Amino acid sequence: MSGVHEECGVVGIYAPQGEDIVRFLYYGLLSLQHRGQEACGIAVTDTGRDELDVNCIKDLGLVSEVFSKETLAALNGNLGIGHVRYSTTGESVRENTQPLVLNYCKGKLSLAHNGNIVNTDELREELIRTGAIFHTTMDSELIAFHIAKNRVHSKSVEEAVYKTAKKLKGAYGLVIMSPKKLIAVRDPFGIRPLCLGRRGKTYIVASESCALNSMGAEFIRDIEPGEIVTITEEGITSNYKLKQETKAHCVFEYIYFARLDSVIDGIKVYDARIKAGELLYKRHPVDADIVTGVPESGIAAAKGFAKASGIPFDLAFHKNSYIGRTFIKPSQSERSIGVQMKLSVLEEVVKDKRVVLVDDSIVRGTTMENLVKMLKKAGAKEVHIRISSPPFMYPCYYGVDVPSNKELIATRKSAEKINETIGGDTLEYLSVEDLQETAKGLMICTACFTGEYKAGQKSNDNEG
Ligand code: AMP
């Protein structure tokens, strides 16, 4: 795959009464940390001051590493946005950290983006054509520059955002801060999540509802696909809407990516995962002594499987939570060591048992291969693998990081061959149809399983 593929989380807060919101931005980012562990940042302004300025602190690292008590104390304001970012190209680039802050005709414009734009070439060419000397390939920067350019001929910043959003193809959940406004935009397919909340008179926008809970805020509603929400001193307005008949909510949010306690587009992530586990048992039953899940990603689906089958759920692994996600390790041998460092088997739970092992997905196959070996070494008699999503076969162009096609094991091998490689007794996946059932009536994007990219495909990506 070419380009940097990102997974991110965004948050935006506006307290028109003037309350300092920095600590709430921090809490929000902490609770969105699962969406990106590579870098993070906060940009904040005080709308009460005559001379408006934006203070921005951003760096590589976890939220708790980048923001100490001292750095947080140096920031204050009543309007701000924040971002957590994760990319897997291997290069951690400080310049790519967000929020972006740039000067435009009305002062400073700040922006944070979750998702991935597929028509970056077009967007860049347009900027070059109109006279801007422009070399960036970063989609978020291209969006910010288009808004700044459009602002000159627009009556408001939200109109400039609307004109820009009409040109964007792909996935985006954006939070934008102009000197006195907070604007949130969700792509017309509704690929990435974005919701709205309130804490007293303070308004909050966040990638996931779990961020609202962490601030003691109440959930108001999801931002609708294609909706542009503007929050000012006067409150919330929603005057611009991008049209799109088809929706394509990312189903991987429910399978893996979102936090278990979030509710996205009316569906509880926990319920979707339990349902996936129940359906897995219904379609692929097996006789076994215990059901277990890969921590944390497979636990809820394993519970669903146990509930439907009546086979007791047990914890077969201890997880060392202080080690980052193994997925990002650059070499295969390091990835295997990563799995072993992160998870260890509880021998007394699995010895002489027939085990059902549930996880949300198989990407390269590293996790499963290692876990099956560990279970068998600890004396498990049989290991039956059940995956609560279909075979992962195609790259995501919309902001969920996946390795290139060549590394996706299901692109190269049938389920039978994968099972041989990872050493299971049986291996079964959930079907795309059943996945749809977990997301109830929602129109979902299943491109990573089907190759049907409803919101467009990256034109310069020919590894697909
Ligand atoms: P692998 O070991 O390469 O087969 O990866 C499978 C594991 O990675 C599973 O336990 C998943 O929960 C997790 N996973 C799946 N997709 C992603 C992703 N986009 N980013 C990080 N981890 C992932």
Tab-separated table of C-alpha atoms and ligand atoms in Angstrom:
chain	number	residue	atom	x	y	z
A	1	MET	CA	0.000	0.000	0.000
A	2	SER	CA	1.265	3.432	-0.740
A	3	GLY	CA	0.961	6.389	1.575
A	4	VAL	CA	0.492	6.664	5.273
A	5	HIS	CA	-2.607	4.905	6.512
A	6	GLU	CA	-3.943	6.214	9.726
A	7	GLU	CA	-6.258	5.378	12.520
A	8	CYS	CA	-7.167	8.327	14.650
A	9	GLY	CA	-9.471	9.819	17.208
A	10	VAL	CA	-10.680	13.411	17.467
A	11	VAL	CA	-12.306	15.573	20.091
A	12	GLY	CA	-13.512	19.180	20.109
A	13	ILE	CA	-14.913	21.239	23.007
A	14	TYR	CA	-16.465	24.687	23.248
A	15	ALA	CA	-17.516	26.278	26.522
A	16	PRO	CA	-19.179	29.587	25.547
A	17	GLN	CA	-19.368	30.572	29.230
A	18	GLY	CA	-15.592	30.753	29.299
A	19	GLU	CA	-14.828	27.671	31.398
A	20	ASP	CA	-11.322	26.246	30.914
A	21	ILE	CA	-11.727	23.052	28.886
A	22	VAL	CA	-8.142	21.788	28.634
A	23	ARG	CA	-8.520	19.039	31.210
A	24	PHE	CA	-11.630	17.781	29.436
A	25	LEU	CA	-9.755	17.617	26.137
A	26	TYR	CA	-7.106	15.604	27.966
A	27	TYR	CA	-9.682	13.199	29.448
A	28	GLY	CA	-11.278	12.840	26.036
A	29	LEU	CA	-7.974	11.984	24.386
A	30	LEU	CA	-7.105	9.501	27.126
A	31	SER	CA	-10.341	7.662	26.478
A	32	LEU	CA	-9.713	7.666	22.714
A	33	GLN	CA	-6.158	6.370	23.128
A	34	HIS	CA	-7.142	2.985	21.659
A	35	ARG	CA	-7.725	4.796	18.328
A	36	GLY	CA	-4.103	5.859	18.041
A	37	GLN	CA	-0.988	5.491	20.114
A	38	GLU	CA	1.658	7.038	17.915
A	39	ALA	CA	1.095	10.750	18.472
A	40	CYS	CA	-1.330	13.208	19.981
A	41	GLY	CA	-1.988	16.892	20.390
A	42	ILE	CA	-4.202	19.658	21.699
A	43	ALA	CA	-4.870	23.112	20.203
A	44	VAL	CA	-6.736	25.602	22.352
A	45	THR	CA	-7.846	29.217	22.288
A	46	ASP	CA	-9.550	31.641	24.647
A	47	THR	CA	-12.447	33.353	22.888
A	48	GLY	CA	-12.735	35.895	25.714
A	49	ARG	CA	-9.420	37.539	24.882
A	50	ASP	CA	-9.137	40.498	22.547
A	51	GLU	CA	-6.071	39.131	20.879
A	52	LEU	CA	-6.997	35.657	19.818
A	53	ASP	CA	-4.231	33.138	19.629
A	54	VAL	CA	-4.000	29.375	19.452
A	55	ASN	CA	-1.742	27.383	21.737
A	56	CYS	CA	-0.873	23.985	20.400
A	57	ILE	CA	1.118	21.175	21.965
A	58	LYS	CA	1.609	18.000	19.962
A	59	ASP	CA	4.218	15.306	19.816
A	60	LEU	CA	4.932	11.637	19.244
A	61	GLY	CA	3.875	9.455	22.168
A	62	LEU	CA	0.911	8.442	24.272
A	63	VAL	CA	-1.397	11.090	25.733
A	64	SER	CA	0.056	10.495	29.193
A	65	GLU	CA	3.596	10.920	27.815
A	66	VAL	CA	3.022	14.076	25.775
A	67	PHE	CA	0.945	15.860	28.425
A	68	SER	CA	2.352	16.220	31.894
A	69	LYS	CA	0.810	18.305	34.671
A	70	GLU	CA	3.161	21.118	33.641
A	71	THR	CA	2.349	21.040	29.913
A	72	LEU	CA	-1.366	20.981	30.669
A	73	ALA	CA	-0.993	23.904	33.057
A	74	ALA	CA	0.634	25.880	30.242
A	75	LEU	CA	-2.496	25.517	28.126
A	76	ASN	CA	-5.788	27.152	28.841
A	77	GLY	CA	-8.836	28.248	26.944
A	78	ASN	CA	-12.531	27.628	26.414
A	79	LEU	CA	-12.388	26.369	22.815
A	80	GLY	CA	-10.137	23.562	21.690
A	81	ILE	CA	-9.597	20.432	19.675
A	82	GLY	CA	-7.506	17.301	20.187
A	83	HIS	CA	-6.219	14.350	18.222
A	84	VAL	CA	-4.688	10.907	18.725
A	85	ARG	CA	-2.954	9.262	15.800
A	86	TYR	CA	-1.632	5.884	14.807
A	87	SER	CA	0.153	5.061	11.609
A	88	THR	CA	1.964	1.943	10.595
A	89	THR	CA	4.340	2.837	7.817
A	90	GLY	CA	6.998	2.447	10.458
A	91	GLU	CA	8.174	6.018	10.207
A	92	SER	CA	6.954	8.103	13.067
A	93	VAL	CA	6.997	11.594	11.694
A	94	ARG	CA	6.653	14.517	14.048
A	95	GLU	CA	5.516	16.823	11.212
A	96	ASN	CA	2.449	14.634	10.687
A	97	THR	CA	1.133	15.172	14.192
A	98	GLN	CA	-2.164	16.987	14.654
A	99	PRO	CA	-4.042	19.300	15.275
A	100	LEU	CA	-2.815	21.350	12.341
A	101	VAL	CA	-2.769	25.079	12.979
A	102	LEU	CA	-2.445	27.515	10.088
A	103	ASN	CA	-2.864	31.197	9.436
A	104	TYR	CA	-5.733	32.190	7.182
A	105	CYS	CA	-7.563	35.363	6.324
A	106	LYS	CA	-9.511	35.368	9.610
A	107	GLY	CA	-6.708	34.531	11.998
A	108	LYS	CA	-5.917	30.945	12.851
A	109	LEU	CA	-7.577	27.781	11.654
A	110	SER	CA	-6.991	24.500	13.483
A	111	LEU	CA	-8.040	21.092	12.276
A	112	ALA	CA	-7.937	17.462	13.382
A	113	HIS	CA	-8.940	14.586	11.123
A	114	ASN	CA	-9.910	10.963	11.590
A	115	GLY	CA	-10.091	8.981	8.378
A	116	ASN	CA	-8.443	8.900	5.015
A	117	ILE	CA	-9.088	10.917	1.859
A	118	VAL	CA	-8.697	9.012	-1.406
A	119	ASN	CA	-8.591	11.901	-3.928
A	120	THR	CA	-5.560	13.711	-2.520
A	121	ASP	CA	-3.960	14.019	-5.999
A	122	GLU	CA	-6.965	15.999	-7.260
A	123	LEU	CA	-7.023	18.202	-4.163
A	124	ARG	CA	-3.326	18.981	-4.445
A	125	GLU	CA	-3.485	19.686	-8.177
A	126	GLU	CA	-6.310	22.145	-7.613
A	127	LEU	CA	-4.260	24.056	-5.060
A	128	ILE	CA	-1.268	24.161	-7.392
A	129	ARG	CA	-3.487	25.317	-10.294
A	130	THR	CA	-4.805	28.205	-8.232
A	131	GLY	CA	-1.307	29.415	-7.508
A	132	ALA	CA	-0.450	27.851	-4.175
A	133	ILE	CA	2.980	26.241	-4.123
A	134	PHE	CA	2.115	23.021	-2.493
A	135	HIS	CA	4.022	19.839	-1.904
A	136	THR	CA	2.277	18.032	0.894
A	137	THR	CA	0.710	14.614	0.420
A	138	MET	CA	-0.941	14.748	3.808
A	139	ASP	CA	-4.705	14.648	3.385
A	140	SER	CA	-5.454	16.636	6.544
A	141	GLU	CA	-3.199	19.465	5.422
A	142	LEU	CA	-4.816	19.516	2.000
A	143	ILE	CA	-8.246	19.826	3.636
A	144	ALA	CA	-7.074	22.698	5.855
A	145	PHE	CA	-5.564	24.591	2.908
A	146	HIS	CA	-8.723	24.161	0.840
A	147	ILE	CA	-10.824	25.564	3.701
A	148	ALA	CA	-8.439	28.528	4.034
A	149	LYS	CA	-8.592	29.151	0.271
A	150	ASN	CA	-12.396	28.878	0.158
A	151	ARG	CA	-12.832	31.166	3.177
A	152	VAL	CA	-11.759	34.182	1.110
A	153	HIS	CA	-14.905	33.912	-1.037
A	154	SER	CA	-17.327	32.606	1.588
A	155	LYS	CA	-19.540	34.446	4.028
A	156	SER	CA	-18.637	32.137	6.907
A	157	VAL	CA	-16.096	29.500	7.805
A	158	GLU	CA	-18.807	26.826	7.752
A	159	GLU	CA	-19.587	27.762	4.163
A	160	ALA	CA	-15.876	27.364	3.335
A	161	VAL	CA	-15.916	23.983	5.082
A	162	TYR	CA	-18.981	22.981	3.070
A	163	LYS	CA	-17.357	23.994	-0.239
A	164	THR	CA	-14.280	21.978	0.719
A	165	ALA	CA	-16.155	18.926	1.965
A	166	LYS	CA	-18.049	18.733	-1.335
A	167	LYS	CA	-14.713	17.999	-3.014
A	168	LEU	CA	-13.504	15.356	-0.581
A	169	LYS	CA	-13.727	11.660	-1.393
A	170	GLY	CA	-13.174	9.065	1.266
A	171	ALA	CA	-13.619	8.972	5.009
A	172	TYR	CA	-13.494	11.859	7.398
A	173	GLY	CA	-14.535	12.881	10.857
A	174	LEU	CA	-13.234	16.425	11.201
A	175	VAL	CA	-13.100	18.868	14.067
A	176	ILE	CA	-12.219	22.403	13.023
A	177	MET	CA	-11.598	25.433	15.187
A	178	SER	CA	-11.844	28.944	13.781
A	179	PRO	CA	-11.264	31.883	16.129
A	180	LYS	CA	-14.754	31.688	17.642
A	181	LYS	CA	-16.351	28.540	16.305
A	182	LEU	CA	-16.109	24.811	16.634
A	183	ILE	CA	-17.142	22.924	13.511
A	184	ALA	CA	-17.596	19.189	13.140
A	185	VAL	CA	-18.023	17.358	9.846
A	186	ARG	CA	-18.764	13.730	9.099
A	187	ASP	CA	-18.333	12.275	5.629
A	188	PRO	CA	-21.551	11.621	3.671
A	189	PHE	CA	-21.127	7.850	3.880
A	190	GLY	CA	-20.775	8.049	7.665
A	191	ILE	CA	-17.698	5.838	7.476
A	192	ARG	CA	-15.954	7.084	10.591
A	193	PRO	CA	-17.978	7.783	13.748
A	194	LEU	CA	-18.521	11.229	15.262
A	195	CYS	CA	-20.915	12.200	18.024
A	196	LEU	CA	-22.132	15.218	19.913
A	197	GLY	CA	-22.456	15.677	23.657
A	198	ARG	CA	-22.989	18.284	26.325
A	199	ARG	CA	-21.763	18.982	29.795
A	200	GLY	CA	-23.886	21.799	31.191
A	201	LYS	CA	-23.464	24.596	28.659
A	202	THR	CA	-20.289	23.106	27.211
A	203	TYR	CA	-20.543	21.312	23.868
A	204	ILE	CA	-18.382	18.367	22.941
A	205	VAL	CA	-17.708	16.540	19.690
A	206	ALA	CA	-15.850	13.232	19.780
A	207	SER	CA	-15.047	10.198	17.661
A	208	GLU	CA	-16.702	7.917	20.199
A	209	SER	CA	-19.234	8.226	22.993
A	210	CYS	CA	-16.757	6.754	25.506
A	211	ALA	CA	-14.957	10.124	25.387
A	212	LEU	CA	-18.122	11.870	26.548
A	213	ASN	CA	-18.501	9.480	29.471
A	214	SER	CA	-14.956	10.213	30.591
A	215	MET	CA	-15.818	13.911	30.914
A	216	GLY	CA	-19.098	13.341	32.703
A	217	ALA	CA	-20.910	14.650	29.633
A	218	GLU	CA	-24.213	13.445	28.241
A	219	PHE	CA	-24.568	12.021	24.755
A	220	ILE	CA	-26.813	14.194	22.565
A	221	ARG	CA	-26.691	12.325	19.235
A	222	ASP	CA	-24.481	11.013	16.465
A	223	ILE	CA	-23.510	13.586	13.885
A	224	GLU	CA	-25.309	12.515	10.741
A	225	PRO	CA	-23.434	11.384	7.665
A	226	GLY	CA	-22.720	14.486	5.576
A	227	GLU	CA	-23.693	16.871	8.381
A	228	ILE	CA	-21.741	20.010	9.195
A	229	VAL	CA	-22.366	21.111	12.777
A	230	THR	CA	-21.326	24.569	13.918
A	231	ILE	CA	-21.057	25.461	17.592
A	232	THR	CA	-20.869	29.147	18.527
A	233	GLU	CA	-21.705	31.325	21.498
A	234	GLU	CA	-25.352	31.015	20.464
A	235	GLY	CA	-25.364	27.228	20.516
A	236	ILE	CA	-25.543	24.537	17.832
A	237	THR	CA	-26.547	25.027	14.218
A	238	SER	CA	-26.557	22.551	11.386
A	239	ASN	CA	-27.069	24.518	8.201
A	240	TYR	CA	-25.056	22.525	5.691
A	241	LYS	CA	-25.584	18.942	4.630
A	242	LEU	CA	-23.716	16.942	1.996
A	243	LYS	CA	-26.009	14.627	0.088
A	244	GLN	CA	-25.431	10.908	-0.255
A	245	GLU	CA	-28.067	8.220	-0.623
A	246	THR	CA	-25.883	5.252	0.282
A	247	LYS	CA	-24.308	5.006	3.691
A	248	ALA	CA	-21.247	2.937	4.478
A	249	HIS	CA	-20.583	2.872	8.221
A	250	CYS	CA	-17.311	1.098	8.947
A	251	VAL	CA	-18.198	-2.310	10.347
A	252	PHE	CA	-14.676	-2.760	11.666
A	253	GLU	CA	-15.471	-0.180	14.351
A	254	TYR	CA	-17.906	-2.721	15.809
A	255	ILE	CA	-15.678	-5.723	15.198
A	256	TYR	CA	-12.452	-4.394	16.633
A	257	PHE	CA	-11.651	-0.752	16.514
A	258	ALA	CA	-14.074	1.100	18.803
A	259	ARG	CA	-14.060	0.808	22.561
A	260	LEU	CA	-16.382	-1.801	24.042
A	261	ASP	CA	-18.422	0.774	25.985
A	262	SER	CA	-19.103	3.070	23.014
A	263	VAL	CA	-22.410	3.404	21.182
A	264	ILE	CA	-22.081	4.251	17.490
A	265	ASP	CA	-24.995	5.127	15.234
A	266	GLY	CA	-27.450	3.634	17.682
A	267	ILE	CA	-25.643	0.316	18.102
A	268	LYS	CA	-23.786	-0.658	21.237
A	269	VAL	CA	-20.336	-1.983	20.348
A	270	TYR	CA	-20.653	-4.555	23.136
A	271	ASP	CA	-23.982	-5.851	21.801
A	272	ALA	CA	-22.592	-6.156	18.256
A	273	ARG	CA	-19.648	-8.236	19.515
A	274	ILE	CA	-21.818	-10.489	21.694
A	275	LYS	CA	-24.154	-11.028	18.739
A	276	ALA	CA	-21.204	-11.898	16.486
A	277	GLY	CA	-20.143	-14.571	18.981
A	278	GLU	CA	-23.675	-15.974	19.181
A	279	LEU	CA	-23.929	-16.182	15.399
A	280	LEU	CA	-20.507	-17.828	15.205
A	281	TYR	CA	-21.779	-20.642	17.408
A	282	LYS	CA	-25.053	-20.901	15.523
A	283	ARG	CA	-23.253	-21.298	12.166
A	284	HIS	CA	-20.211	-23.226	13.343
A	285	PRO	CA	-21.005	-25.247	16.464
A	286	VAL	CA	-18.395	-27.471	18.056
A	287	ASP	CA	-18.138	-29.745	21.099
A	288	ALA	CA	-15.669	-28.302	23.584
A	289	ASP	CA	-14.922	-27.907	27.300
A	290	ILE	CA	-14.237	-24.178	27.462
A	291	VAL	CA	-14.629	-21.045	25.347
A	292	THR	CA	-11.988	-18.370	25.614
A	293	GLY	CA	-11.225	-15.119	23.825
A	294	VAL	CA	-8.039	-13.345	22.799
A	295	PRO	CA	-7.713	-10.426	25.232
A	296	GLU	CA	-9.107	-7.806	24.763
A	297	SER	CA	-10.314	-7.966	21.186
A	298	GLY	CA	-11.938	-11.422	21.295
A	299	ILE	CA	-13.426	-11.468	24.796
A	300	ALA	CA	-16.904	-10.095	24.050
A	301	ALA	CA	-17.436	-12.380	21.040
A	302	ALA	CA	-16.196	-15.328	23.124
A	303	LYS	CA	-18.807	-14.447	25.747
A	304	GLY	CA	-21.456	-14.481	23.018
A	305	PHE	CA	-20.239	-17.857	21.798
A	306	ALA	CA	-20.321	-19.245	25.347
A	307	LYS	CA	-23.804	-17.855	25.943
A	308	ALA	CA	-25.196	-19.417	22.766
A	309	SER	CA	-23.436	-22.762	23.196
A	310	GLY	CA	-23.743	-23.264	26.933
A	311	ILE	CA	-20.003	-24.103	26.994
A	312	PRO	CA	-18.410	-22.302	29.962
A	313	PHE	CA	-16.344	-19.187	29.286
A	314	ASP	CA	-12.944	-19.094	30.934
A	315	LEU	CA	-9.883	-16.876	30.798
A	316	ALA	CA	-7.049	-18.814	29.170
A	317	PHE	CA	-4.626	-15.906	28.920
A	318	HIS	CA	-3.171	-13.283	31.175
A	319	LYS	CA	-2.528	-10.036	29.363
A	320	ASN	CA	0.293	-7.700	30.223
A	321	SER	CA	-1.500	-4.421	29.557
A	322	TYR	CA	1.669	-2.364	29.674
A	323	ILE	CA	2.873	-3.511	26.267
A	324	GLY	CA	1.629	-1.705	23.135
A	325	ARG	CA	-0.229	-3.372	20.312
A	326	THR	CA	1.897	-6.093	18.703
A	327	PHE	CA	0.461	-5.277	15.325
A	328	ILE	CA	2.839	-2.383	14.758
A	329	LYS	CA	6.068	-4.344	15.214
A	330	PRO	CA	8.011	-4.030	11.976
A	331	SER	CA	9.429	-7.535	11.544
A	332	GLN	CA	7.686	-10.886	11.736
A	333	SER	CA	9.955	-12.350	14.426
A	334	GLU	CA	9.510	-9.270	16.596
A	335	ARG	CA	5.748	-9.562	16.143
A	336	SER	CA	5.814	-13.154	17.424
A	337	ILE	CA	7.867	-12.172	20.447
A	338	GLY	CA	5.421	-9.316	20.955
A	339	VAL	CA	2.486	-11.751	21.202
A	340	GLN	CA	4.354	-13.947	23.684
A	341	MET	CA	5.344	-10.970	25.790
A	342	LYS	CA	1.812	-9.643	25.824
A	343	LEU	CA	-0.090	-12.860	26.500
A	344	SER	CA	0.744	-15.862	28.654
A	345	VAL	CA	-1.335	-19.020	29.042
A	346	LEU	CA	-2.995	-20.074	32.268
A	347	GLU	CA	-2.058	-23.754	32.084
A	348	GLU	CA	-4.518	-24.881	34.749
A	349	VAL	CA	-7.397	-23.521	32.664
A	350	VAL	CA	-6.544	-25.266	29.387
A	351	LYS	CA	-4.709	-28.504	30.299
A	352	ASP	CA	-6.469	-31.558	28.842
A	353	LYS	CA	-9.319	-29.337	27.608
A	354	ARG	CA	-10.950	-28.940	24.228
A	355	VAL	CA	-10.719	-25.174	23.760
A	356	VAL	CA	-12.711	-22.799	21.539
A	357	LEU	CA	-10.492	-19.784	20.884
A	358	VAL	CA	-12.314	-16.662	19.648
A	359	ASP	CA	-10.756	-13.524	18.168
A	360	ASP	CA	-12.175	-10.642	16.176
A	361	SER	CA	-9.933	-11.029	13.132
A	362	ILE	CA	-6.936	-12.690	11.556
A	363	VAL	CA	-4.742	-10.224	9.698
A	364	ARG	CA	-1.279	-11.691	9.132
A	365	GLY	CA	-1.981	-14.755	11.271
A	366	THR	CA	0.827	-14.042	13.746
A	367	THR	CA	-1.374	-13.768	16.832
A	368	MET	CA	-3.302	-16.975	16.172
A	369	GLU	CA	-0.267	-19.034	15.204
A	370	ASN	CA	1.467	-18.091	18.440
A	371	LEU	CA	-1.569	-18.547	20.659
A	372	VAL	CA	-2.432	-21.973	19.262
A	373	LYS	CA	1.181	-23.082	19.868
A	374	MET	CA	1.039	-21.737	23.410
A	375	LEU	CA	-2.287	-23.458	24.140
A	376	LYS	CA	-1.085	-26.800	22.814
A	377	LYS	CA	2.173	-26.527	24.711
A	378	ALA	CA	0.153	-25.935	27.871
A	379	GLY	CA	-1.705	-29.211	27.267
A	380	ALA	CA	-4.878	-28.175	25.398
A	381	LYS	CA	-6.264	-31.295	23.689
A	382	GLU	CA	-7.959	-29.442	20.823
A	383	VAL	CA	-8.071	-25.804	19.708
A	384	HIS	CA	-11.065	-24.695	17.638
A	385	ILE	CA	-10.626	-21.213	16.241
A	386	ARG	CA	-13.653	-19.009	15.662
A	387	ILE	CA	-13.265	-15.558	14.128
A	388	SER	CA	-16.023	-12.980	14.624
A	389	SER	CA	-15.521	-11.402	11.174
A	390	PRO	CA	-15.055	-12.714	7.607
A	391	PRO	CA	-11.592	-13.371	6.075
A	392	PHE	CA	-9.712	-10.046	5.911
A	393	MET	CA	-8.724	-9.788	2.267
A	394	TYR	CA	-8.546	-6.210	1.055
A	395	PRO	CA	-6.819	-3.037	2.246
A	396	CYS	CA	-8.864	-0.275	3.844
A	397	TYR	CA	-8.648	3.137	2.171
A	398	TYR	CA	-10.798	4.797	4.801
A	399	GLY	CA	-8.610	5.089	7.838
A	400	VAL	CA	-8.292	1.647	9.413
A	401	ASP	CA	-4.735	0.619	9.160
A	402	VAL	CA	-4.063	-2.739	7.524
A	403	PRO	CA	-0.875	-4.104	6.034
A	404	SER	CA	-0.481	-4.513	2.274
A	405	ASN	CA	-2.384	-7.248	0.454
A	406	LYS	CA	0.706	-9.391	0.312
A	407	GLU	CA	0.766	-9.586	4.086
A	408	LEU	CA	-2.924	-10.366	4.534
A	409	ILE	CA	-2.943	-14.116	5.018
A	410	ALA	CA	-6.522	-14.574	3.709
A	411	THR	CA	-5.595	-13.023	0.352
A	412	ARG	CA	-3.085	-15.792	-0.248
A	413	LYS	CA	-4.648	-18.777	1.489
A	414	SER	CA	-7.986	-20.523	1.890
A	415	ALA	CA	-9.416	-20.986	5.401
A	416	GLU	CA	-8.269	-24.594	5.300
A	417	LYS	CA	-4.688	-23.608	4.455
A	418	ILE	CA	-4.706	-20.849	7.068
A	419	ASN	CA	-5.802	-23.387	9.645
A	420	GLU	CA	-2.934	-25.669	8.605
A	421	THR	CA	-0.480	-22.770	8.980
A	422	ILE	CA	-1.684	-21.685	12.396
A	423	GLY	CA	-2.100	-25.237	13.673
A	424	GLY	CA	-5.738	-25.211	14.802
A	425	ASP	CA	-8.055	-28.215	14.840
A	426	THR	CA	-10.803	-26.274	13.075
A	427	LEU	CA	-11.087	-22.683	11.866
A	428	GLU	CA	-14.341	-20.911	11.004
A	429	TYR	CA	-15.224	-17.308	10.201
A	430	LEU	CA	-18.379	-15.228	10.419
A	431	SER	CA	-20.016	-14.539	7.029
A	432	VAL	CA	-20.604	-11.073	5.581
A	433	GLU	CA	-24.372	-11.702	5.866
A	434	ASP	CA	-24.078	-12.486	9.570
A	435	LEU	CA	-21.901	-9.440	10.047
A	436	GLN	CA	-24.746	-7.375	8.658
A	437	GLU	CA	-26.983	-8.882	11.334
A	438	THR	CA	-24.610	-7.722	14.083
A	439	ALA	CA	-24.975	-4.168	12.744
A	440	LYS	CA	-28.765	-4.535	12.611
A	441	GLY	CA	-30.289	-2.345	9.874
A	442	LEU	CA	-27.231	-0.118	9.413
A	443	MET	CA	-25.751	0.256	5.916
A	444	ILE	CA	-22.189	-0.873	6.466
A	445	CYS	CA	-18.865	-0.739	4.657
A	446	THR	CA	-17.460	-4.253	4.327
A	447	ALA	CA	-14.751	-3.381	1.766
A	448	CYS	CA	-11.982	-5.113	3.748
A	449	PHE	CA	-13.895	-8.383	3.346
A	450	THR	CA	-15.547	-7.927	-0.052
A	451	GLY	CA	-13.384	-5.441	-1.985
A	452	GLU	CA	-16.462	-3.256	-2.635
A	453	TYR	CA	-15.289	0.274	-1.970
A	454	LYS	CA	-18.496	2.308	-1.911
A	455	ALA	CA	-16.750	5.593	-1.109
A	456	GLY	CA	-14.100	5.304	-3.836
A	457	GLN	CA	-10.670	3.793	-4.116
A	458	LYS	CA	-7.271	5.407	-4.026
A	459	SER	CA	-6.332	5.982	-7.666
A	460	ASN	CA	-2.575	5.639	-7.216
A	461	ASP	CA	-2.778	2.475	-5.156
A	462	ASN	CA	-2.271	-0.439	-7.475
A	463	GLU	CA	-1.246	-3.119	-5.058
A	464	GLY	CA	-4.903	-4.081	-4.630
B	1	AMP	P1	-2.437	-10.795	13.149
B	1	AMP	O1	-1.663	-11.264	14.312
B	1	AMP	O2	-1.593	-10.047	12.154
B	1	AMP	O3	-3.261	-11.868	12.478
B	1	AMP	O4	-3.464	-9.689	13.675
B	1	AMP	C1	-4.615	-10.094	14.333
B	1	AMP	C2	-4.752	-9.338	15.616
B	1	AMP	O5	-4.614	-7.945	15.381
B	1	AMP	C3	-6.120	-9.570	16.199
B	1	AMP	O6	-5.976	-9.942	17.565
B	1	AMP	C4	-6.839	-8.243	16.079
B	1	AMP	O7	-7.561	-7.944	17.240
B	1	AMP	C5	-5.748	-7.228	15.846
B	1	AMP	N1	-6.074	-6.256	14.784
B	1	AMP	C6	-6.913	-6.403	13.751
B	1	AMP	N2	-6.932	-5.283	12.984
B	1	AMP	C7	-6.095	-4.411	13.545
B	1	AMP	C8	-5.706	-3.065	13.240
B	1	AMP	N3	-6.199	-2.428	12.203
B	1	AMP	N4	-4.803	-2.482	14.053
B	1	AMP	C9	-4.288	-3.146	15.105
B	1	AMP	N5	-4.626	-4.393	15.447
B	1	AMP	C10	-5.519	-5.031	14.688
